[in-house]
Coordinates of N, CA and C and ligand atoms in Angstrom, one line a residue:
M41 N 6.1 -18.6 -30.0 CA 5.8 -17.5 -29.0 C 7.1 -17.4 -28.1
T42 N 7.5 -16.2 -28.0 CA 8.7 -15.9 -27.1 C 8.2 -15.7 -25.7
V43 N 8.7 -16.4 -24.7 CA 8.3 -16.3 -23.3 C 9.6 -15.9 -22.6
L44 N 9.5 -14.9 -21.7 CA 10.6 -14.5 -20.9 C 10.3 -14.8 -19.4
S45 N 11.2 -15.3 -18.7 CA 11.0 -15.6 -17.3 C 11.9 -14.7 -16.4
G46 N 11.4 -14.5 -15.2 CA 12.2 -13.7 -14.2 C 11.9 -14.2 -12.9
I47 N 13.0 -14.0 -12.0 CA 12.9 -14.5 -10.6 C 13.1 -13.3 -9.7
G48 N 12.4 -13.4 -8.6 CA 12.6 -12.3 -7.5 C 12.7 -13.0 -6.2
Y49 N 13.6 -12.5 -5.4 CA 13.7 -13.0 -4.0 C 13.8 -11.8 -3.0
D50 N 13.2 -11.9 -1.9 CA 13.3 -10.8 -0.9 C 13.2 -11.5 0.5
S51 N 13.7 -10.8 1.5 CA 13.5 -11.1 2.9 C 13.4 -9.9 3.7
H52 N 12.6 -10.0 4.8 CA 12.5 -8.9 5.8 C 12.5 -9.4 7.2
R53 N 13.0 -8.6 8.1 CA 13.1 -9.0 9.5 C 11.7 -8.8 10.2
L54 N 11.3 -9.7 11.1 CA 10.1 -9.6 11.9 C 10.4 -8.7 13.1
A55 N 9.4 -7.9 13.4 CA 9.6 -7.0 14.6 C 8.2 -6.6 15.2
R56 N 8.3 -6.3 16.4 CA 7.0 -5.8 17.1 C 6.7 -4.4 16.6
G57 N 5.4 -4.0 16.6 CA 5.0 -2.7 16.3 C 5.0 -2.4 14.8
R58 N 5.1 -3.5 14.0 CA 5.0 -3.3 12.6 C 3.9 -4.2 12.1
K59 N 3.3 -3.8 10.9 CA 2.3 -4.7 10.3 C 2.9 -5.8 9.4
L60 N 2.2 -6.9 9.4 CA 2.6 -8.0 8.5 C 1.7 -7.9 7.2
I61 N 2.3 -7.4 6.1 CA 1.5 -7.2 4.9 C 2.2 -8.1 3.8
L62 N 1.4 -9.0 3.3 CA 1.8 -9.9 2.2 C 0.9 -9.8 1.0
G63 N 1.5 -9.4 -0.1 CA 0.7 -9.2 -1.3 C -0.4 -8.2 -1.1
G64 N -0.2 -7.2 -0.3 CA -1.1 -6.1 0.0 C -2.2 -6.4 1.0
V65 N -2.1 -7.7 1.6 CA -3.1 -8.1 2.6 C -2.5 -8.0 4.0
Q66 N -3.2 -7.4 4.9 CA -2.6 -7.3 6.3 C -3.0 -8.6 7.0
I67 N -2.0 -9.3 7.5 CA -2.2 -10.5 8.3 C -2.2 -10.2 9.8
P68 N -3.2 -10.6 10.5 CA -3.2 -10.3 12.0 C -2.1 -11.1 12.7
G69 N -1.5 -10.5 13.7 CA -0.5 -11.2 14.5 C 0.3 -10.2 15.3
D70 N 1.2 -10.7 16.2 CA 2.0 -9.9 17.1 C 3.1 -9.2 16.4
L71 N 3.6 -9.8 15.3 CA 4.8 -9.3 14.7 C 4.5 -8.9 13.2
G72 N 5.3 -7.9 12.8 CA 5.2 -7.5 11.4 C 6.6 -7.4 10.8
L73 N 6.6 -6.9 9.6 CA 7.9 -6.8 8.9 C 8.5 -5.4 8.9
E74 N 9.8 -5.4 9.2 CA 10.6 -4.1 9.3 C 11.1 -3.8 7.9
G75 N 11.0 -2.5 7.5 CA 11.6 -2.1 6.3 C 11.3 -0.6 6.0
H76 N 11.9 -0.1 5.0 CA 11.7 1.4 4.7 C 10.3 1.6 4.2
S77 N 9.8 0.7 3.3 CA 8.4 0.7 2.8 C 7.6 0.0 3.8
D78 N 6.4 -0.5 3.3 CA 5.6 -1.4 4.1 C 6.2 -2.8 4.3
A79 N 7.3 -3.0 3.7 CA 8.1 -4.3 3.9 C 7.3 -5.5 3.4
D80 N 6.4 -5.3 2.4 CA 5.6 -6.4 1.8 C 6.6 -7.3 1.0
V81 N 7.1 -8.3 1.7 CA 8.2 -9.1 1.1 C 7.7 -9.9 -0.2
L82 N 6.5 -10.3 -0.2 CA 6.0 -11.0 -1.3 C 5.8 -10.1 -2.5
T83 N 5.3 -8.9 -2.3 CA 5.1 -8.0 -3.4 C 6.5 -7.6 -4.0
H84 N 7.5 -7.4 -3.1 CA 8.8 -7.0 -3.5 C 9.4 -8.1 -4.4
A85 N 9.2 -9.4 -4.0 CA 9.7 -10.5 -4.8 C 9.0 -10.5 -6.2
V86 N 7.7 -10.2 -6.3 CA 7.0 -10.2 -7.5 C 7.5 -9.0 -8.4
I87 N 7.8 -7.9 -7.8 CA 8.3 -6.7 -8.5 C 9.7 -7.1 -9.1
D88 N 10.5 -7.7 -8.3 CA 11.9 -8.1 -8.9 C 11.8 -9.1 -10.0
A89 N 10.8 -10.0 -9.9 CA 10.6 -11.0 -10.9 C 10.2 -10.3 -12.2
L90 N 9.3 -9.3 -12.1 CA 8.8 -8.6 -13.3 C 9.9 -7.8 -13.9
L91 N 10.7 -7.1 -13.1 CA 11.8 -6.3 -13.6 C 12.9 -7.2 -14.2
G92 N 13.1 -8.4 -13.6 CA 14.1 -9.3 -14.1 C 13.7 -9.8 -15.5
A93 N 12.5 -10.3 -15.6 CA 12.0 -10.8 -16.9 C 12.0 -9.7 -18.0
S94 N 11.9 -8.5 -17.6 CA 11.8 -7.4 -18.6 C 13.2 -6.8 -18.8
G95 N 14.2 -7.3 -18.1 CA 15.6 -6.7 -18.3 C 15.7 -5.3 -17.8
L96 N 15.0 -5.0 -16.7 CA 14.9 -3.6 -16.2 C 15.6 -3.5 -14.8
G97 N 16.5 -4.4 -14.5 CA 17.2 -4.2 -13.2 C 16.5 -4.8 -12.0
D98 N 16.5 -4.0 -10.9 CA 15.9 -4.5 -9.7 C 15.2 -3.4 -8.9
I99 N 14.5 -3.8 -7.9 CA 13.6 -2.9 -7.2 C 14.3 -1.7 -6.5
G100 N 15.6 -2.0 -6.1 CA 16.4 -1.0 -5.4 C 16.8 0.1 -6.4
Q101 N 16.9 -0.2 -7.7 CA 17.2 0.8 -8.7 C 16.0 1.8 -8.9
H102 N 14.9 1.2 -8.9 CA 13.7 1.9 -9.2 C 13.1 2.7 -8.0
F103 N 13.2 2.1 -6.8 CA 12.6 2.7 -5.6 C 13.6 2.6 -4.5
P104 N 14.6 3.5 -4.6 CA 15.7 3.4 -3.6 C 15.2 3.6 -2.1
D105 N 15.7 2.8 -1.2 CA 15.3 3.0 0.2 C 16.0 4.1 0.9
S106 N 16.8 4.8 0.1 CA 17.4 6.1 0.6 C 16.5 7.2 0.4
E107 N 15.4 7.0 -0.4 CA 14.5 8.1 -0.7 C 13.3 8.2 0.2
E108 N 13.2 9.4 0.8 CA 12.2 9.6 1.8 C 10.7 9.3 1.3
R109 N 10.6 9.6 0.0 CA 9.2 9.4 -0.5 C 8.7 8.0 -0.6
Y110 N 9.7 7.0 -0.4 CA 9.3 5.6 -0.3 C 9.1 5.1 1.1
R111 N 9.3 6.0 2.1 CA 9.1 5.5 3.5 C 7.6 5.1 3.7
D112 N 7.4 3.9 4.2 CA 6.1 3.3 4.5 C 5.3 3.2 3.2
A113 N 5.9 3.2 2.1 CA 5.2 3.1 0.8 C 4.4 1.9 0.7
D114 N 3.2 2.0 0.1 CA 2.3 0.9 -0.2 C 3.0 0.1 -1.4
S115 N 3.4 -1.1 -1.1 CA 4.2 -1.8 -2.1 C 3.3 -2.2 -3.3
L116 N 2.0 -2.3 -3.1 CA 1.1 -2.5 -4.3 C 1.2 -1.3 -5.3
E117 N 1.4 -0.1 -4.7 CA 1.5 1.0 -5.6 C 2.8 1.0 -6.4
L118 N 3.8 0.5 -5.7 CA 5.1 0.3 -6.5 C 4.9 -0.8 -7.6
L119 N 4.2 -1.8 -7.2 CA 4.0 -2.9 -8.2 C 3.2 -2.3 -9.4
A120 N 2.2 -1.5 -9.1 CA 1.4 -0.9 -10.1 C 2.2 0.1 -11.0
A121 N 3.2 0.7 -10.4 CA 4.1 1.6 -11.2 C 5.1 0.8 -12.1
V122 N 5.3 -0.4 -11.7 CA 6.3 -1.2 -12.5 C 5.6 -1.8 -13.8
L123 N 4.3 -2.1 -13.7 CA 3.6 -2.7 -14.9 C 3.7 -1.9 -16.2
P124 N 3.5 -0.5 -16.1 CA 3.7 0.2 -17.4 C 5.1 0.1 -18.0
L125 N 6.1 -0.1 -17.1 CA 7.5 -0.2 -17.6 C 7.6 -1.6 -18.3
V126 N 6.9 -2.6 -17.8 CA 6.9 -3.9 -18.5 C 6.2 -3.8 -19.8
H127 N 5.1 -3.2 -19.8 CA 4.3 -3.0 -21.1 C 5.0 -2.2 -22.1
A128 N 5.8 -1.2 -21.6 CA 6.6 -0.3 -22.5 C 7.7 -1.1 -23.3
Q129 N 8.0 -2.3 -22.7 CA 9.0 -3.2 -23.4 C 8.3 -4.1 -24.4
G130 N 7.0 -3.9 -24.6 CA 6.3 -4.8 -25.5 C 6.0 -6.1 -24.9
L131 N 5.9 -6.2 -23.6 CA 5.7 -7.5 -22.9 C 4.4 -7.5 -22.1
E132 N 3.8 -8.6 -22.0 CA 2.6 -8.8 -21.1 C 2.8 -10.0 -20.2
L133 N 2.2 -9.9 -19.0 CA 2.3 -10.9 -18.0 C 1.5 -12.1 -18.3
V134 N 2.1 -13.3 -18.2 CA 1.3 -14.5 -18.4 C 0.9 -15.1 -17.0
N135 N 1.8 -15.3 -16.1 CA 1.5 -15.8 -14.8 C 2.6 -15.4 -13.8
V136 N 2.1 -15.6 -12.5 CA 3.0 -15.4 -11.4 C 2.9 -16.6 -10.5
D137 N 4.1 -17.1 -10.1 CA 4.1 -18.2 -9.0 C 5.0 -17.7 -7.9
A138 N 4.6 -17.8 -6.7 CA 5.4 -17.3 -5.6 C 5.3 -18.3 -4.4
T139 N 6.4 -18.2 -3.6 CA 6.4 -19.0 -2.3 C 6.8 -18.0 -1.2
V140 N 6.0 -18.0 -0.2 CA 6.3 -17.3 1.1 C 6.9 -18.3 2.1
V141 N 8.0 -18.0 2.6 CA 8.7 -18.9 3.6 C 8.6 -18.2 5.0
M142 N 7.8 -18.8 5.8 CA 7.5 -18.1 7.1 C 7.1 -19.2 8.1
E143 N 7.6 -19.0 9.3 CA 7.3 -20.0 10.4 C 5.8 -19.9 10.9
R144 N 5.4 -18.7 11.1 CA 4.0 -18.4 11.6 C 3.7 -16.9 11.4
P145 N 2.4 -16.6 11.3 CA 1.2 -17.4 11.3 C 1.1 -18.3 10.1
K146 N 0.1 -19.1 10.1 CA -0.2 -19.9 8.9 C -0.7 -19.0 7.8
L147 N -0.2 -19.3 6.6 CA -0.6 -18.4 5.4 C -1.9 -18.9 4.8
A148 N -2.2 -20.2 4.9 CA -3.3 -20.8 4.2 C -4.7 -20.0 4.3
P149 N -5.1 -19.5 5.5 CA -6.3 -18.8 5.6 C -6.4 -17.5 4.8
H150 N -5.2 -17.0 4.4 CA -5.1 -15.7 3.7 C -4.7 -15.8 2.3
R151 N -4.5 -17.1 1.9 CA -3.9 -17.3 0.5 C -4.8 -16.7 -0.6
D152 N -6.1 -17.0 -0.5 CA -6.9 -16.5 -1.6 C -7.0 -15.0 -1.7
A153 N -7.1 -14.4 -0.5 CA -7.2 -12.9 -0.4 C -5.9 -12.3 -1.0
I154 N -4.8 -12.9 -0.7 CA -3.5 -12.5 -1.3 C -3.5 -12.6 -2.8
R155 N -3.9 -13.8 -3.3 CA -4.0 -14.0 -4.7 C -4.9 -13.0 -5.4
E156 N -6.0 -12.7 -4.8 CA -7.0 -11.7 -5.4 C -6.4 -10.4 -5.4
S157 N -5.7 -10.0 -4.3 CA -5.1 -8.7 -4.2 C -4.0 -8.5 -5.3
L158 N -3.2 -9.5 -5.5 CA -2.1 -9.4 -6.5 C -2.7 -9.4 -7.9
A159 N -3.7 -10.3 -8.1 CA -4.3 -10.4 -9.5 C -4.9 -9.1 -9.9
A160 N -5.6 -8.4 -8.9 CA -6.3 -7.2 -9.2 C -5.3 -6.1 -9.7
V161 N -4.1 -6.0 -9.1 CA -3.1 -5.0 -9.5 C -2.4 -5.4 -10.8
L162 N -2.2 -6.7 -10.9 CA -1.5 -7.2 -12.1 C -2.3 -7.3 -13.3
G163 N -3.6 -7.3 -13.1 CA -4.6 -7.3 -14.3 C -4.6 -8.6 -15.0
I164 N -4.4 -9.7 -14.2 CA -4.5 -11.1 -14.8 C -5.5 -11.9 -14.0
A165 N -5.9 -13.0 -14.6 CA -6.9 -13.9 -14.0 C -6.3 -14.5 -12.7
L166 N -7.2 -14.7 -11.7 CA -6.8 -15.3 -10.4 C -6.1 -16.6 -10.6
A167 N -6.5 -17.4 -11.6 CA -5.9 -18.7 -11.9 C -4.4 -18.6 -12.3
R168 N -4.0 -17.4 -12.7 CA -2.6 -17.1 -13.2 C -1.7 -16.6 -12.0
V169 N -2.3 -16.5 -10.8 CA -1.5 -16.0 -9.7 C -1.6 -17.1 -8.6
N170 N -0.4 -17.8 -8.4 CA -0.3 -18.8 -7.5 C 0.6 -18.4 -6.3
V171 N 0.1 -18.7 -5.1 CA 0.9 -18.3 -3.9 C 1.0 -19.6 -3.1
K172 N 2.2 -20.0 -2.8 CA 2.5 -21.2 -2.0 C 3.1 -20.7 -0.6
A173 N 2.9 -21.6 0.4 CA 3.5 -21.4 1.7 C 4.5 -22.5 2.1
S174 N 5.6 -22.1 2.7 CA 6.5 -23.0 3.2 C 7.0 -22.5 4.5
T175 N 7.7 -23.4 5.2 CA 8.3 -22.9 6.5 C 9.8 -23.2 6.5
G176 N 10.5 -22.7 7.5 CA 11.9 -22.9 7.6 C 12.3 -24.2 8.4
E177 N 11.3 -24.9 8.9 CA 11.5 -26.2 9.6 C 12.5 -26.0 10.8
G178 N 12.3 -24.8 11.4 CA 13.2 -24.5 12.6 C 14.6 -24.2 12.3
I179 N 15.0 -24.1 11.0 CA 16.3 -23.8 10.6 C 16.5 -22.4 10.0
G180 N 17.6 -21.8 10.4 CA 18.0 -20.5 9.8 C 17.1 -19.3 10.3
F181 N 17.2 -18.2 9.7 CA 16.5 -17.0 10.2 C 15.0 -17.1 10.1
V182 N 14.5 -17.8 9.1 CA 13.1 -18.1 9.0 C 12.6 -19.0 10.1
G183 N 13.4 -20.1 10.2 CA 13.0 -21.1 11.2 C 13.0 -20.6 12.6
R184 N 13.9 -19.7 12.9 CA 14.0 -19.1 14.2 C 12.9 -18.0 14.4
G185 N 12.1 -17.7 13.4 CA 11.1 -16.7 13.5 C 11.6 -15.3 13.5
E186 N 12.8 -15.1 12.9 CA 13.4 -13.8 12.9 C 13.0 -13.0 11.6
G187 N 12.5 -13.7 10.6 CA 12.2 -13.0 9.4 C 11.3 -13.9 8.5
V188 N 11.0 -13.2 7.4 CA 10.1 -13.9 6.3 C 10.9 -13.7 5.0
A189 N 10.8 -14.8 4.2 CA 11.4 -14.7 2.8 C 10.3 -15.0 1.8
A190 N 10.5 -14.5 0.6 CA 9.6 -14.8 -0.5 C 10.4 -14.9 -1.8
V191 N 10.0 -15.8 -2.6 CA 10.5 -15.9 -3.9 C 9.4 -16.0 -4.9
A192 N 9.6 -15.3 -6.1 CA 8.5 -15.3 -7.1 C 9.2 -15.5 -8.5
V193 N 8.4 -16.2 -9.3 CA 8.8 -16.4 -10.7 C 7.6 -15.8 -11.6
V194 N 8.0 -15.1 -12.6 CA 6.9 -14.6 -13.6 C 7.3 -15.1 -15.0
S195 N 6.3 -15.2 -15.8 CA 6.5 -15.4 -17.2 C 5.8 -14.2 -18.0
L196 N 6.6 -13.7 -18.9 CA 6.1 -12.6 -19.8 C 6.1 -13.1 -21.2
R197 N 5.1 -12.7 -22.0 CA 5.2 -13.0 -23.4 C 5.2 -11.7 -24.2
V198 N 5.8 -11.8 -25.4 CA 5.9 -10.6 -26.3 C 4.5 -10.3 -26.7
A199 N 4.0 -9.1 -26.5 CA 2.6 -8.7 -26.8 C 2.5 -8.7 -28.3
D200 N 1.2 -9.1 -28.7 CA 0.9 -9.1 -30.2 C 1.0 -7.7 -30.8
Ligands
LIG414 MG1 12.0 -5.7 0.3

Protein backbone atom coordinates (compact mmCIF):
# COMPACT_ATOMS: atom_id res chain seq x y z
CA MET A 1 0.00 0.00 0.00
CA THR A 2 1.35 3.41 -0.95
CA VAL A 3 0.99 6.00 1.79
CA LEU A 4 1.75 9.68 1.30
CA SER A 5 2.37 12.06 4.17
CA GLY A 6 2.05 15.83 4.31
CA ILE A 7 2.87 18.47 6.87
CA GLY A 8 1.22 21.82 7.50
CA TYR A 9 2.25 24.71 9.73
CA ASP A 10 0.52 28.00 10.44
CA SER A 11 0.53 30.81 12.97
CA HIS A 12 -1.71 33.79 13.61
CA ARG A 13 -1.48 36.83 15.87
CA LEU A 14 -3.78 37.16 18.90
CA ALA A 15 -5.86 40.34 19.06
CA ARG A 16 -8.80 41.84 20.89
CA GLY A 17 -12.11 42.00 19.06
CA ARG A 18 -11.50 38.77 17.16
CA LYS A 19 -12.87 35.27 17.65
CA LEU A 20 -10.66 32.34 18.61
CA ILE A 21 -11.71 29.56 16.25
CA LEU A 22 -9.79 26.28 16.26
CA GLY A 23 -10.87 23.43 14.03
CA GLY A 24 -14.15 25.25 13.45
CA VAL A 25 -14.93 25.50 17.19
CA GLN A 26 -15.21 28.92 18.82
CA ILE A 27 -13.23 29.01 22.07
CA PRO A 28 -14.45 31.59 24.62
CA GLY A 29 -11.94 34.20 25.80
CA ASP A 30 -10.75 37.81 25.60
CA LEU A 31 -8.50 37.34 22.59
CA GLY A 32 -9.01 35.92 19.13
CA LEU A 33 -6.91 35.39 16.05
CA GLU A 34 -6.22 38.04 13.45
CA GLY A 35 -6.31 37.17 9.77
CA HIS A 36 -7.98 37.70 6.44
CA SER A 37 -10.21 34.66 6.93
CA ASP A 38 -11.53 33.50 10.30
CA ALA A 39 -7.82 32.81 11.09
CA ASP A 40 -8.52 29.22 12.16
CA VAL A 41 -4.84 28.35 12.52
CA LEU A 42 -5.47 24.64 13.15
CA THR A 43 -7.67 24.16 10.10
CA HIS A 44 -5.16 26.06 7.99
CA ALA A 45 -2.40 23.67 9.11
CA VAL A 46 -4.62 20.68 8.23
CA ILE A 47 -5.37 22.17 4.79
CA ASP A 48 -1.67 22.65 4.09
CA ALA A 49 -0.91 19.09 5.21
CA LEU A 50 -3.58 17.75 2.83
CA LEU A 51 -2.31 19.86 -0.05
CA GLY A 52 1.25 18.83 0.76
CA ALA A 53 0.55 15.12 0.76
CA SER A 54 -1.37 15.51 -2.51
CA GLY A 55 1.37 17.51 -4.21
CA LEU A 56 -1.02 20.42 -4.69
CA GLY A 57 0.97 23.35 -3.33
CA ASP A 58 -0.21 25.38 -0.37
CA ILE A 59 -3.22 27.20 1.04
CA GLY A 60 -2.07 30.60 -0.23
CA GLN A 61 -2.12 29.37 -3.83
CA HIS A 62 -5.66 28.04 -3.53
CA PHE A 63 -7.20 30.76 -1.32
CA PRO A 64 -5.14 33.96 -1.72
CA ASP A 65 -5.57 36.45 1.13
CA SER A 66 -5.52 39.17 -1.53
CA GLU A 67 -8.98 38.04 -2.63
CA GLU A 68 -11.93 39.79 -1.05
CA ARG A 69 -14.13 36.69 -1.29
CA TYR A 70 -11.97 34.99 1.37
CA ARG A 71 -12.38 37.82 3.90
CA ASP A 72 -13.69 36.31 7.15
CA ALA A 73 -14.03 33.00 5.30
CA ASP A 74 -15.13 29.98 7.32
CA SER A 75 -11.98 27.87 7.16
CA LEU A 76 -14.00 24.66 7.46
CA GLU A 77 -15.53 25.58 4.10
CA LEU A 78 -12.04 25.96 2.67
CA LEU A 79 -11.14 22.56 4.11
CA ALA A 80 -14.27 21.06 2.55
CA ALA A 81 -13.26 22.58 -0.80
CA VAL A 82 -9.81 20.97 -0.63
CA LEU A 83 -11.05 17.41 -0.10
CA PRO A 84 -12.40 16.96 -3.66
CA LEU A 85 -8.98 18.07 -4.95
CA VAL A 86 -7.35 15.35 -2.85
CA HIS A 87 -9.86 12.74 -4.05
CA ALA A 88 -9.34 13.83 -7.66
CA GLN A 89 -5.69 12.77 -7.24
CA GLY A 90 -6.93 9.24 -6.48
CA LEU A 91 -6.11 9.66 -2.79
CA GLU A 92 -8.06 9.18 0.41
CA LEU A 93 -7.36 10.42 3.90
CA VAL A 94 -6.18 7.91 6.49
CA ASN A 95 -5.57 10.08 9.54
CA VAL A 96 -4.75 13.54 10.84
CA ASP A 97 -2.51 14.37 13.78
CA ALA A 98 -2.15 17.97 14.88
CA THR A 99 -0.66 20.06 17.66
CA VAL A 100 -1.89 23.50 18.68
CA VAL A 101 0.76 25.59 20.45
CA MET A 102 -0.91 28.20 22.61
CA GLU A 103 -0.29 29.73 26.04
CA ARG A 104 -3.96 30.15 27.02
CA PRO A 105 -6.77 29.30 27.29
CA LYS A 106 -6.42 25.60 27.97
CA LEU A 107 -7.33 23.55 24.93
CA ALA A 108 -8.21 20.34 26.80
CA PRO A 109 -11.90 21.18 27.52
CA HIS A 110 -12.45 21.81 23.79
CA ARG A 111 -10.34 19.03 22.36
CA ASP A 112 -13.11 16.53 21.63
CA ALA A 113 -15.40 19.17 20.10
CA ILE A 114 -12.53 20.19 17.81
CA ARG A 115 -11.83 16.58 16.84
CA GLU A 116 -15.52 16.01 16.09
CA SER A 117 -15.73 19.18 14.04
CA LEU A 118 -12.73 18.25 11.90
CA ALA A 119 -13.72 14.57 11.57
CA ALA A 120 -17.18 15.58 10.32
CA VAL A 121 -15.75 17.71 7.52
CA LEU A 122 -12.95 15.28 6.70
CA GLY A 123 -15.33 12.33 6.55
CA ILE A 124 -13.16 10.04 8.68
CA ALA A 125 -13.65 8.37 12.06
CA LEU A 126 -13.09 10.38 15.22
CA ALA A 127 -10.31 7.98 16.21
CA ARG A 128 -8.39 9.04 13.10
CA VAL A 129 -8.35 12.72 14.11
CA ASN A 130 -5.95 13.50 16.94
CA VAL A 131 -5.46 16.98 18.38
CA LYS A 132 -2.72 17.69 20.87
CA ALA A 133 -2.06 20.82 22.94
CA SER A 134 1.29 22.34 23.79
CA THR A 135 2.49 25.68 25.15
CA GLY A 136 5.40 27.98 24.48
CA GLU A 137 6.72 27.71 28.06
CA GLY A 138 6.97 31.50 28.16
CA ILE A 139 9.36 31.56 25.19
CA GLY A 140 8.91 33.29 21.84
CA PHE A 141 5.73 34.74 20.32
CA VAL A 142 3.57 31.89 21.61
CA GLY A 143 5.07 32.04 25.08
CA ARG A 144 4.51 35.80 25.28
CA GLY A 145 0.87 35.26 24.35
CA GLU A 146 1.22 37.15 21.07
CA GLY A 147 0.02 34.38 18.82
CA VAL A 148 -0.98 30.78 18.28
CA ALA A 149 0.77 28.20 16.10
CA ALA A 150 -0.42 24.87 14.78
CA VAL A 151 1.22 21.99 13.01
CA ALA A 152 -0.54 19.07 11.34
CA VAL A 153 0.48 15.85 9.66
CA VAL A 154 -1.80 13.78 7.45
CA SER A 155 -1.45 10.40 5.80
CA LEU A 156 -3.17 9.65 2.49
CA ARG A 157 -3.44 6.32 0.75
CA VAL A 158 -3.95 5.59 -2.89
CA ALA A 159 -7.66 4.82 -3.24
CA ASP A 160 -8.63 1.32 -4.41
MG1 LIG B 1 -3.48 30.93 8.29
